[in-house]
Coordinates of C-alpha atoms (C1' of nucleotides) in Angstrom, one line a residue:
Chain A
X21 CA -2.8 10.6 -1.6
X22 CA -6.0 10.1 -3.7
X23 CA -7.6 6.7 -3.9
X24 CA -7.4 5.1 -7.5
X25 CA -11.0 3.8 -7.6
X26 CA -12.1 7.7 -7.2
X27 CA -9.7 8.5 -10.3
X28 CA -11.3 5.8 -11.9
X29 CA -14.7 6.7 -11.1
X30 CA -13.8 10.5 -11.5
X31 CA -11.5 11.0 -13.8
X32 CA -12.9 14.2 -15.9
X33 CA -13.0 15.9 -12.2
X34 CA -9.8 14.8 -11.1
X35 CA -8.4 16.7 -14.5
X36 CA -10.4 20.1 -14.1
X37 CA -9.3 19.8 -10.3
X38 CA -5.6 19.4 -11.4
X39 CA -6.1 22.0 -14.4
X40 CA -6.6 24.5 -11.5
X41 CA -4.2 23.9 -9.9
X42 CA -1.8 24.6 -12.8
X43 CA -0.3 20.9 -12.6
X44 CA 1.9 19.7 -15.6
X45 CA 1.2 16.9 -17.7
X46 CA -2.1 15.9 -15.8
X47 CA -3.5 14.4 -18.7
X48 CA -0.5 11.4 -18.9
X49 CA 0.1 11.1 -15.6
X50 CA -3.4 9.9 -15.0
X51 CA -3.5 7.8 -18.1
X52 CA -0.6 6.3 -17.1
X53 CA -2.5 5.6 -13.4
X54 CA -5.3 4.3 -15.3
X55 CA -3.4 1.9 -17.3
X56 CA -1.3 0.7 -14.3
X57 CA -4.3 0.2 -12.1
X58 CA -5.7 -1.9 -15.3
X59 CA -2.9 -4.2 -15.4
X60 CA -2.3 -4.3 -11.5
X61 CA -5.9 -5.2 -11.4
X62 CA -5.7 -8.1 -14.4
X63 CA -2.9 -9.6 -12.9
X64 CA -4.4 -9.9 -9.8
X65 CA -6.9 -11.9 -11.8
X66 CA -4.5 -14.5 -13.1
X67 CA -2.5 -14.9 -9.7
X68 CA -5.7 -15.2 -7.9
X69 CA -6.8 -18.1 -9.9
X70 CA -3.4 -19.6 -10.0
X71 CA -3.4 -19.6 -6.3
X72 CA -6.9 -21.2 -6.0
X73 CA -5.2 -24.2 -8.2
X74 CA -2.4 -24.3 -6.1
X75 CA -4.5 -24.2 -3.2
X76 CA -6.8 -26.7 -4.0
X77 CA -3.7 -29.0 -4.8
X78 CA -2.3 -28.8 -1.6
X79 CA -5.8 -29.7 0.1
X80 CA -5.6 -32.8 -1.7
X81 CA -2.6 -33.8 -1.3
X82 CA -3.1 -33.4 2.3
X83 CA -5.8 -35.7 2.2
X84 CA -3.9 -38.4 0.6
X85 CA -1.3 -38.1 2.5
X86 CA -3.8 -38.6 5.6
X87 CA -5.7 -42.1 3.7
X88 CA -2.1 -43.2 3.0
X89 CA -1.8 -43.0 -1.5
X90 CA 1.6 -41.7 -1.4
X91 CA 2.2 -41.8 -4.5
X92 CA -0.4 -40.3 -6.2
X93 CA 0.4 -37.4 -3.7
X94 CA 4.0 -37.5 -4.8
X95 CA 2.6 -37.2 -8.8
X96 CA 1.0 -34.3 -7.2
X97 CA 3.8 -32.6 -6.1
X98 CA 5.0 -32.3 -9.5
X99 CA 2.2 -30.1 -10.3
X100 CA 2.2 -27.6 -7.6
X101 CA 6.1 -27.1 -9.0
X102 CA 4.8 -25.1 -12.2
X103 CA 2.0 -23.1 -10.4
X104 CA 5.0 -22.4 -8.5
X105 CA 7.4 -20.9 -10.8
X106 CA 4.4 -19.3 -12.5
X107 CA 2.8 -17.5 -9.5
X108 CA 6.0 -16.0 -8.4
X109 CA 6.7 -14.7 -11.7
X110 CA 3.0 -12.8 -11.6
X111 CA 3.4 -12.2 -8.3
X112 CA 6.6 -10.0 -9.1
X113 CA 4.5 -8.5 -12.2
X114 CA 1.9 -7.5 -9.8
X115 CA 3.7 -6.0 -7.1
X116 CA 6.0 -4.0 -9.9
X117 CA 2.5 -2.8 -11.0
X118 CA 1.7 -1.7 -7.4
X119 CA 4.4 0.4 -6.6
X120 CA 4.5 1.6 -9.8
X121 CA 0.8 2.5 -9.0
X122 CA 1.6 4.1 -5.7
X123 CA 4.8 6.0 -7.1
X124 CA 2.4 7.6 -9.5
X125 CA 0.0 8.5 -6.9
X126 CA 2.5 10.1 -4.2
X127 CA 3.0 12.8 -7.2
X128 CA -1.0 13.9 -7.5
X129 CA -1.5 16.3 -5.1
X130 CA -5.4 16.5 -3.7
X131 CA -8.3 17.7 -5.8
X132 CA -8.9 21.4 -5.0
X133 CA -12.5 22.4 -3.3
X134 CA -15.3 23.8 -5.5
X135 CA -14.8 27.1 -4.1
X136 CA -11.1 27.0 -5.3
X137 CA -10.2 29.2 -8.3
X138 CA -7.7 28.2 -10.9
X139 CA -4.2 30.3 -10.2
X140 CA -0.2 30.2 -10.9
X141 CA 1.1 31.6 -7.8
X142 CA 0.1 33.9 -4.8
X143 CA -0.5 36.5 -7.1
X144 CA -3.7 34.8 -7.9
X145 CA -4.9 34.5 -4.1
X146 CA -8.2 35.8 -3.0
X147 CA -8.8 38.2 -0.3
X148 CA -11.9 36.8 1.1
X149 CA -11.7 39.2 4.8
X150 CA -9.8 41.6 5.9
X151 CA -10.6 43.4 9.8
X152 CA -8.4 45.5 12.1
X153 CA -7.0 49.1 11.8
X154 CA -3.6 49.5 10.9
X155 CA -2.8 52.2 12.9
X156 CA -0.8 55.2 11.9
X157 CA 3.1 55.2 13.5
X158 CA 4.3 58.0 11.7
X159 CA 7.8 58.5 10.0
X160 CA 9.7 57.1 12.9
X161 CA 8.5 53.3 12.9
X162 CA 11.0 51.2 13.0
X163 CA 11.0 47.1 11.9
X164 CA 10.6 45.2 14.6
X165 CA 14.4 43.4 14.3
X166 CA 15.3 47.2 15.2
X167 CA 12.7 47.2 18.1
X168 CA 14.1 44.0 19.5
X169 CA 17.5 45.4 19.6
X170 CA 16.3 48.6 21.3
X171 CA 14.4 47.1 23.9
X172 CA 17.2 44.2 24.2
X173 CA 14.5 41.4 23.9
X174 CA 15.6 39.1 21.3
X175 CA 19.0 38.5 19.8
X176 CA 19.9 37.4 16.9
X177 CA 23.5 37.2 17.1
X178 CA 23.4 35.5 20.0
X179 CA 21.7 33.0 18.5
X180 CA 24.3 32.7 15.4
X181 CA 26.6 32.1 17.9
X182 CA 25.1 29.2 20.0
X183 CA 23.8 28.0 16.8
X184 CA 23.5 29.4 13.6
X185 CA 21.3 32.0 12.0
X186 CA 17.5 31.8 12.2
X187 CA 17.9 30.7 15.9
X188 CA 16.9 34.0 17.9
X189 CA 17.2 34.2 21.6
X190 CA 14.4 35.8 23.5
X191 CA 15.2 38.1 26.5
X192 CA 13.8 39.2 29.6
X193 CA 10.3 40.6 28.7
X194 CA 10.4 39.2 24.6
X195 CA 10.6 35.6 26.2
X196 CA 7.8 36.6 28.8
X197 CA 5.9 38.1 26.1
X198 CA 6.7 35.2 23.5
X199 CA 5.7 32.5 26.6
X200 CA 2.2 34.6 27.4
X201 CA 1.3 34.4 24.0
X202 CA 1.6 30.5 24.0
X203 CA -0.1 30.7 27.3
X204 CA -3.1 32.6 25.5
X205 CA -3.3 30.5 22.5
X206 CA -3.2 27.1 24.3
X207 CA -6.2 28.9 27.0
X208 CA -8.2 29.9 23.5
X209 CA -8.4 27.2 22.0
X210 CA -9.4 24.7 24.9
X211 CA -11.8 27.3 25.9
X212 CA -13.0 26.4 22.1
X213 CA -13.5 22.6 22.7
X214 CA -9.9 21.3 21.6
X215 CA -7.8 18.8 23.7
X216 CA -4.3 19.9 24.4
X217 CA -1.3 17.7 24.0
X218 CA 2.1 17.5 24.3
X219 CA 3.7 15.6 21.7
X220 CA 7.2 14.6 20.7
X221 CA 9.4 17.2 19.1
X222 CA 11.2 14.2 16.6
X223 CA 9.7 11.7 14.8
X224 CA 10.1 8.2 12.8
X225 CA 9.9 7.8 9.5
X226 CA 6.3 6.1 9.3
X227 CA 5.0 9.6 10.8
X228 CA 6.6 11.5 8.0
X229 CA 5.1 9.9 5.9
X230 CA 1.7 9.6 7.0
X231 CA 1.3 13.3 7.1
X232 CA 3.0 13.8 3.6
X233 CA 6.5 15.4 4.3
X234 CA 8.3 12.5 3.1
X235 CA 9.6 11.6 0.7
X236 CA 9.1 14.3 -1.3
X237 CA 9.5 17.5 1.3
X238 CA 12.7 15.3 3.1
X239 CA 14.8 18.4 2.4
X240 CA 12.8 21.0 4.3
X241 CA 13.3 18.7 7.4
X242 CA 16.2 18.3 10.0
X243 CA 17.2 14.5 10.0
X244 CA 18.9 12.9 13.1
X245 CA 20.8 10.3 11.5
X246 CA 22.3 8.0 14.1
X247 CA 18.2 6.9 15.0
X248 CA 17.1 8.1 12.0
X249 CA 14.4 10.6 13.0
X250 CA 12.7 14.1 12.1
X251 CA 12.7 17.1 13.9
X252 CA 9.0 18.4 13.3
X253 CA 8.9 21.1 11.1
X254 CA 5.1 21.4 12.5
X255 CA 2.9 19.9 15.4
X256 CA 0.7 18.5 12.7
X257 CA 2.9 15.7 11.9
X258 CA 3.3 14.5 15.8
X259 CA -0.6 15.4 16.2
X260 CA -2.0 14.2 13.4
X261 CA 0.2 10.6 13.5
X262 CA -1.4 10.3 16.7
X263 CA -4.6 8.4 14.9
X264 CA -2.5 6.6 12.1
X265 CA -3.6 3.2 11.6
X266 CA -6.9 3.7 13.7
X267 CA -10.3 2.9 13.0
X268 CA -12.7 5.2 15.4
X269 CA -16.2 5.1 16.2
X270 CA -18.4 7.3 14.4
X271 CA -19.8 9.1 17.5
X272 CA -16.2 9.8 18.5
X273 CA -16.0 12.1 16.0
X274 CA -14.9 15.3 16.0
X275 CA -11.5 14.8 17.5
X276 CA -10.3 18.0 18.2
X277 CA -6.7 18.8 19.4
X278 CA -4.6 21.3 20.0
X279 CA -0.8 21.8 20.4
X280 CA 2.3 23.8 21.1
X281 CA 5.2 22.9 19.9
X282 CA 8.5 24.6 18.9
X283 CA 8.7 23.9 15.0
X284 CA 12.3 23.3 12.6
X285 CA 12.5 24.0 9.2
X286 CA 15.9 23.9 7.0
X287 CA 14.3 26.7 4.5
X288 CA 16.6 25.9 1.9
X289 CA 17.0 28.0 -0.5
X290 CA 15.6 31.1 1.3
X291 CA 16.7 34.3 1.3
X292 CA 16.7 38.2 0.9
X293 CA 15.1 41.1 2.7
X294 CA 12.0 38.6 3.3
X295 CA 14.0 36.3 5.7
X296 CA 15.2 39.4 8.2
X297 CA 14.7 39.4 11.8
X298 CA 11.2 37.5 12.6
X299 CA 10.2 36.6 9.3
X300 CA 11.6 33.3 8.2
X301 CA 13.3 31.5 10.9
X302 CA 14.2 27.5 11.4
X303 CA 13.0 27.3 14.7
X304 CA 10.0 29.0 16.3
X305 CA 7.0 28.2 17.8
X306 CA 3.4 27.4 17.1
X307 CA -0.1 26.4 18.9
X308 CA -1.4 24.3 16.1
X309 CA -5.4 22.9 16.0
X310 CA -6.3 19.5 14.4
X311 CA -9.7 18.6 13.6
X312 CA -10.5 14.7 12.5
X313 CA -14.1 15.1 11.0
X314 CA -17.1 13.0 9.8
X315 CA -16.8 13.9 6.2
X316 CA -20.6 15.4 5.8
X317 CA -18.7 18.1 8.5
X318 CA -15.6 19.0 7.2
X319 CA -16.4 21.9 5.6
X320 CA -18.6 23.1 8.0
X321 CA -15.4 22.7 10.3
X322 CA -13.3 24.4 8.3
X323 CA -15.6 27.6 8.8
X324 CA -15.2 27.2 12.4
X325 CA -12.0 27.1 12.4
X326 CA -11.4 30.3 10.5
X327 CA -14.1 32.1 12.9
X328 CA -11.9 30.6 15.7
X329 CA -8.5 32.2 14.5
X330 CA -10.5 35.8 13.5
X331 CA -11.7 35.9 16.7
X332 CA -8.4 35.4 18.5
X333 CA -7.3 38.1 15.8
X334 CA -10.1 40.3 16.9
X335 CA -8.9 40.0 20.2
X336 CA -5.5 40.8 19.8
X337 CA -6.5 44.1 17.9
X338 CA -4.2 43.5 15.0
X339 CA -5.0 44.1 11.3
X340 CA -5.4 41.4 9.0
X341 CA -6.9 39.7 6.2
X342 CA -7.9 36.5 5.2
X343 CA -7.0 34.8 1.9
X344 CA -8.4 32.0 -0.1
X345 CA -5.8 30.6 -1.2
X346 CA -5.8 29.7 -5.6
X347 CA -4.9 26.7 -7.0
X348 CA -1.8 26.5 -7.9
X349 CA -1.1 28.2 -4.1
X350 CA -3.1 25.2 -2.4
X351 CA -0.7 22.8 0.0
X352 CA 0.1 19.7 -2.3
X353 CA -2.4 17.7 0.5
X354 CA -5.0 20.4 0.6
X355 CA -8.2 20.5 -1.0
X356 CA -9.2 23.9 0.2
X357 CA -6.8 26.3 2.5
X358 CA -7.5 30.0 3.9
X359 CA -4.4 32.0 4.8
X360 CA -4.3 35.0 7.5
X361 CA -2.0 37.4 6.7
X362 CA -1.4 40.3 9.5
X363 CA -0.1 43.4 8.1
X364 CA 3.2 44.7 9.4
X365 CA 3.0 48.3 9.2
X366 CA 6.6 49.3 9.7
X367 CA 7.4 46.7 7.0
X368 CA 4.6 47.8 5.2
X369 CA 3.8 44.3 4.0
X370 CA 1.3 41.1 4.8
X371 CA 2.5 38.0 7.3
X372 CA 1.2 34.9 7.1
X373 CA 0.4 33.5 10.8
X374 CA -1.6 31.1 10.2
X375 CA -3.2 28.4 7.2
X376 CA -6.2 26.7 7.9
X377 CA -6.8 23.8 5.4
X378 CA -9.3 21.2 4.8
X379 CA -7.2 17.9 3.3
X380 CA -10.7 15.9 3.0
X381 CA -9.9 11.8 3.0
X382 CA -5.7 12.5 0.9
X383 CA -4.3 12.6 4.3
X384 CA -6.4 9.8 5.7
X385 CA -5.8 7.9 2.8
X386 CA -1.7 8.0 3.9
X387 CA -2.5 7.5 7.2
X388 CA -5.5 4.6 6.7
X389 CA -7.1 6.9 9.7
X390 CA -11.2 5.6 9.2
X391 CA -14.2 5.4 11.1
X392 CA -16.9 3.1 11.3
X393 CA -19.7 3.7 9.0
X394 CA -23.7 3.8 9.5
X395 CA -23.3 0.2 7.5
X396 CA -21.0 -1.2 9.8
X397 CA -17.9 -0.2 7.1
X398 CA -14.8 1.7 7.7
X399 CA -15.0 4.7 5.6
X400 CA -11.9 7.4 5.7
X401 CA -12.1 10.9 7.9
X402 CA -11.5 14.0 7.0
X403 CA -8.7 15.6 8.3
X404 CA -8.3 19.7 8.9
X405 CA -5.5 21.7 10.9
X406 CA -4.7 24.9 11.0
X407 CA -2.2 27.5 13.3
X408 CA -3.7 29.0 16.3
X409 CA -1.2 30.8 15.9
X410 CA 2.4 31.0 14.4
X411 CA 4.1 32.9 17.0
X412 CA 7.3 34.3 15.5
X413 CA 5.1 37.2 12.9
X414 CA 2.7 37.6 15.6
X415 CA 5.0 39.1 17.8
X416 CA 6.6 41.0 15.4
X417 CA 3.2 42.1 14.4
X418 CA 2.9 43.3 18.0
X419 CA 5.9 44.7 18.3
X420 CA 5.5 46.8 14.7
X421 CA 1.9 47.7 15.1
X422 CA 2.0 48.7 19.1
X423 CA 4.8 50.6 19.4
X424 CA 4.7 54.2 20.5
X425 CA 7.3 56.9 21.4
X426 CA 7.9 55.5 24.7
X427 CA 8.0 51.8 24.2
X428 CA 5.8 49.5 23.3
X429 CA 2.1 48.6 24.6
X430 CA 0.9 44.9 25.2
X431 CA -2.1 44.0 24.2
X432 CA -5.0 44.1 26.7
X433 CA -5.8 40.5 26.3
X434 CA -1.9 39.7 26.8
X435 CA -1.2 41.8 30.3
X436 CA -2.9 39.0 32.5
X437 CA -0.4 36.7 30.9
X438 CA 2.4 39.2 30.7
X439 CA 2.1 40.6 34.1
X440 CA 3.2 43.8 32.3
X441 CA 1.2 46.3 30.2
X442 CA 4.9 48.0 28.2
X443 CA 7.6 47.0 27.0
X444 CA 10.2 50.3 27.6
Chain B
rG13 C1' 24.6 -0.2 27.3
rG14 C1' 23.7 -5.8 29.2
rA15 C1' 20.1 -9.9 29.8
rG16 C1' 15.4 -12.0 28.9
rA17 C1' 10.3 -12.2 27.0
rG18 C1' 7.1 -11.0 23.3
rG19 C1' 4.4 -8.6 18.6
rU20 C1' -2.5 -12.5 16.1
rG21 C1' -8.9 -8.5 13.8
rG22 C1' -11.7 -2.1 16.9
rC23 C1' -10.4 -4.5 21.9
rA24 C1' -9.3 -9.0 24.8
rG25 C1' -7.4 -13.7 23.8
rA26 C1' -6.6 -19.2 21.9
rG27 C1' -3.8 -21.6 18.3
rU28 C1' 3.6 -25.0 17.7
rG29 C1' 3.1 -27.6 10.1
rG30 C1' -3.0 -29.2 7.2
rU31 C1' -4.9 -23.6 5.8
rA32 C1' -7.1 -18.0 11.8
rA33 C1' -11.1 -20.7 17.9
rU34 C1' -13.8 -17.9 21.4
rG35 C1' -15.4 -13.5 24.1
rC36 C1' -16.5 -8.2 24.2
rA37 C1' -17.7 -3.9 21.3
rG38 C1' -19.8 -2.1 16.5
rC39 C1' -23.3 -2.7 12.2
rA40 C1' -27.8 -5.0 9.7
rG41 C1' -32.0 -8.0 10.2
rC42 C1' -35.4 -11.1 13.0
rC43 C1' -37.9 -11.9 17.5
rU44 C1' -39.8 -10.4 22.2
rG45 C1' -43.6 -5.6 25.9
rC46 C1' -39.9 -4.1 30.3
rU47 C1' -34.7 -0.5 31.7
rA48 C1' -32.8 -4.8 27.5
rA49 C1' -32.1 -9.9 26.3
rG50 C1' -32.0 -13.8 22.6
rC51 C1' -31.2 -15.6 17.6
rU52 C1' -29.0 -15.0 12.6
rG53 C1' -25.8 -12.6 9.5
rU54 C1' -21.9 -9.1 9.2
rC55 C1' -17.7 -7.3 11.3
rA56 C1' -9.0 -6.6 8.0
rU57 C1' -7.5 -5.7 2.6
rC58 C1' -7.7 -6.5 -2.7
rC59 C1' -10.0 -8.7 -7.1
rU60 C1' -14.6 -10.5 -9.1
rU61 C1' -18.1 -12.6 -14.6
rC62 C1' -21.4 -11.1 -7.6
rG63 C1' -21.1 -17.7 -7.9
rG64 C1' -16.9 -16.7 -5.5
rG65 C1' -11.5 -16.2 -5.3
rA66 C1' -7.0 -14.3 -3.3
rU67 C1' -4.2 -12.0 0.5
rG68 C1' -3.6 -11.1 5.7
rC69 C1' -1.1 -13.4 12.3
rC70 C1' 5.2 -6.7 13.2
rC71 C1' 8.5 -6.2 8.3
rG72 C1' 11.7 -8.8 4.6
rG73 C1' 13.7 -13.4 3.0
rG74 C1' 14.0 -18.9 3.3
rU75 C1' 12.5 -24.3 4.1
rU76 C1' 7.8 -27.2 2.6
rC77 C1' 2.9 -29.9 -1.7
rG78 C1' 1.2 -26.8 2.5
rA79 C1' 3.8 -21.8 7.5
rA80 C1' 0.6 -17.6 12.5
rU81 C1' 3.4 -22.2 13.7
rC82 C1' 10.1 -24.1 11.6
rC83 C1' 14.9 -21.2 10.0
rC84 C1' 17.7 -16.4 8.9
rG85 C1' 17.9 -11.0 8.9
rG86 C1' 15.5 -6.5 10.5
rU87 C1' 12.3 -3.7 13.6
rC88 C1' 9.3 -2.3 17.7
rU89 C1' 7.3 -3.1 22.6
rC90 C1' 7.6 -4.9 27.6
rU91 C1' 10.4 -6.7 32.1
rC92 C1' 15.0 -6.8 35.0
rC93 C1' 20.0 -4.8 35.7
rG94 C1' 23.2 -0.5 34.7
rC95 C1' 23.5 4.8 33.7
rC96 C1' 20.9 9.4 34.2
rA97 C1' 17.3 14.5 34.0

RNA sequence: GGAGAGGUGGCAGAGUGGUAAUGCAGCAGCCUGCUAAGCUGUCAUCCUUCGGGAUGCCCGGGUUCGAAUCCCGGUCUCUCCGCCA
């Protein structure tokens, strides 16, 4: 969430930021902040001092109670009743202005990046990069839910039977192939300075929160009811609740982490040709990187961590592209986000397998994740993360893009890890 | 699942009704020539007319002029027993 003294102190750049971003009724909804933040603030004022009274009351009449003059402490008393009845009435006033305050705030999603143009939907996406050679399969390509059935490496149906659809099973050499590419990922990105974890797969409600999904994404997540906790629809929320509610050194920063973790997502209201085979599952599996950051870094970050996916890309030898994503396309928490998008050529369409994003100090606001300053202050971070990689559109972007007559190739970089070069 | 103990600042750790000790670490300044020590201030959050003021001892209620301290409810952690991969 933003911090109300920056929409105070900002407030013609928090409306251009939102104005990108295509967000209704900007204009009110900050008023409104403005006015509640007033009164939440004046309020303050008058319980403060009404406090101090009662305060200073009570001082004395411990001392008189000490020198004996028990009745003047007992007039006293009398006194300390109305400060009473009147602070709890402001105190009420004050905490209705406060979460009134903060309920206003949850809806304001971050202020997009600089570099961020103003944009409705996807449609209105950049293409910033774009690398690889899609290569040319002819007229017999198939999609790579027919390639899995061919080979017999993952089934779908047999996943709608042990649990429902969008639960695949992965066979023989699909769940060698789908286990080397974890492998890989995991090896890539220590070999790139980050600290793998293993995190739970559920969390409590304070994590959800601190990394945004609740309340407002509650829906996209599976709930266990009896102990009342999430399955994670991403390693971010495990990873990055690791450092809620800590204050780190300065010189401890960057913390960089990485992750695998299988990932569930309800997907309501999904559907259509775009959910087949690979596409759209609610369970798969990710490597995830998180990056906390001095703030005078972030960016700078953010560039690495796009070099650091390419590369991994690169390696793989798939086609993709990169996107910058527009305003109104930009995560609710996100101040700046770059997509990759690997093109399935039997599908003949673009993948997303990965979003890196910069979230700058919204997420650390939530999480009251801060660092000490070069004045001795606590100041918040900046948080980043991004997929290194999704796994699910990876592999079918390796099973589209590398097939041949006679089966299926592996990917140089992959046979180490596979102990196979085809797939036949 | 049963029983018990406990939750205090970045960390450690006092405090059982009179308004949060002390130590370590951090930050700023001063001082001093010796691998750094010493001194002073600062060191949770909010408000402020920049003088201060308020809040804060897991969370929420209650008793009291006054609660970290007493009472009620919740929650989490630890220890032991039980069960178990």
């Amino acid at each position: 969430m933003l911090q109300v003294q920056f929409i105070r102190e900002n407030k013609q750049t928090v409306l251009d930021g939102l104005a990108k971003r295509n967000f209704a009724d900007a204009k009110a909804i900050i008023e409104e902040v403005l006015t509640t933040d007033e009164t939440r603030r004046a309020t303050q004022v008058s319980l403060d001092n009404i406090l101090a009274e009662s305060n200073k009351i009570s001082k004395e009449i411990g001392g008189l109670f000490k020198s004996g003059k028990v009745e003047e402490a007992n007039q006293l008393k009398a006194k300390t009743g109305e400060l009473k009845e009147e602070s709890k009435q402001l105190t009420e006033e004050l905490n209705a202005a406060a979460d009134k305050l903060n309920e206003l705030l949850y809806q304001i999603p971050n202020i997009p990046h600089a570099s961020v143009k103003a944009g409705k939907n996807e449609e209105d996406n950049e293409e910033v990069f774009k690398e690889g050679i899609i290569p040319d399969l002819g007229e017999n390509a198939l999609p790579h839910w027919e390639l899995a059935k061919k080979y017999d490496i993952i089934d779908f149906e047999l996943g709608v039977k042990i649990t429902g659809a969008g639960f695949p099973v992965y066979k023989g050499k699909g769940a060698r192939l789908q286990r080397a590419l974890i492998n890989y990922f995991l090896d890539k990105n220590t070999a790139a300075g980050y600290n793998e974890v293993q995190v739970p797969h559920l969390v409590n409600e304070a994590s959800g929160f601190g990394t945004g999904q609740l309340p407002d994404k509650e829906g996209q997540m599976y709930h266990v009811t009896g102990d009342n906790l999430y399955l994670i629809p991403t390693a971010e929320v495990p990873v990055t609740n690791m450092f809620r509610d800590e204050i780190v050194q300065e010189n401890d920063l960057p913390i960089t982490v990485t992750g695998y973790t299988p990932c569930f997502r309800r997907e309501a209201g999904s559907y259509g040709a775009h959910v087949r085979g690979l596409n759209r599952l609610h369970q798969f599996d990710k490597v995830e990187i998180v990056r906390v950051e001095h703030p005078d870094n972030s960016y700078n970050a953010l560039n690495g961590m796009v070099e650091h996916i390419k590369e991994i890309l690169r390696e793989l030898k798939l086609p993709y592209r990169i996107l910058r994503l527009c305003g109104g396309d930009t995560g609710f928490t996100s101040a700046l986000t770059f997509d990759f998008e690997l093109y399935s050529t039997a599908q003949e369409r673009w993948l997303e397998i990965s979003s890196a994003s910069n979230f700058e100090t919204f997420q650390a606001n939530r999480l009251k994740l801060r660092f000490k300053n070069k004045e001795g202050k606590s100041q918040l971070v900046h948080t980043l993360n991004g997929s290194s990689l999704a796994l699910p559109r990876v592999l079918a972007g390796i099973l589209e893009n590398y097939q041949t007559e006679n089966g299926i190739k592996i990917p140089e970089v992959l046979v180490p890890y596979c102990g196979f070069d085809m797939i036949d």
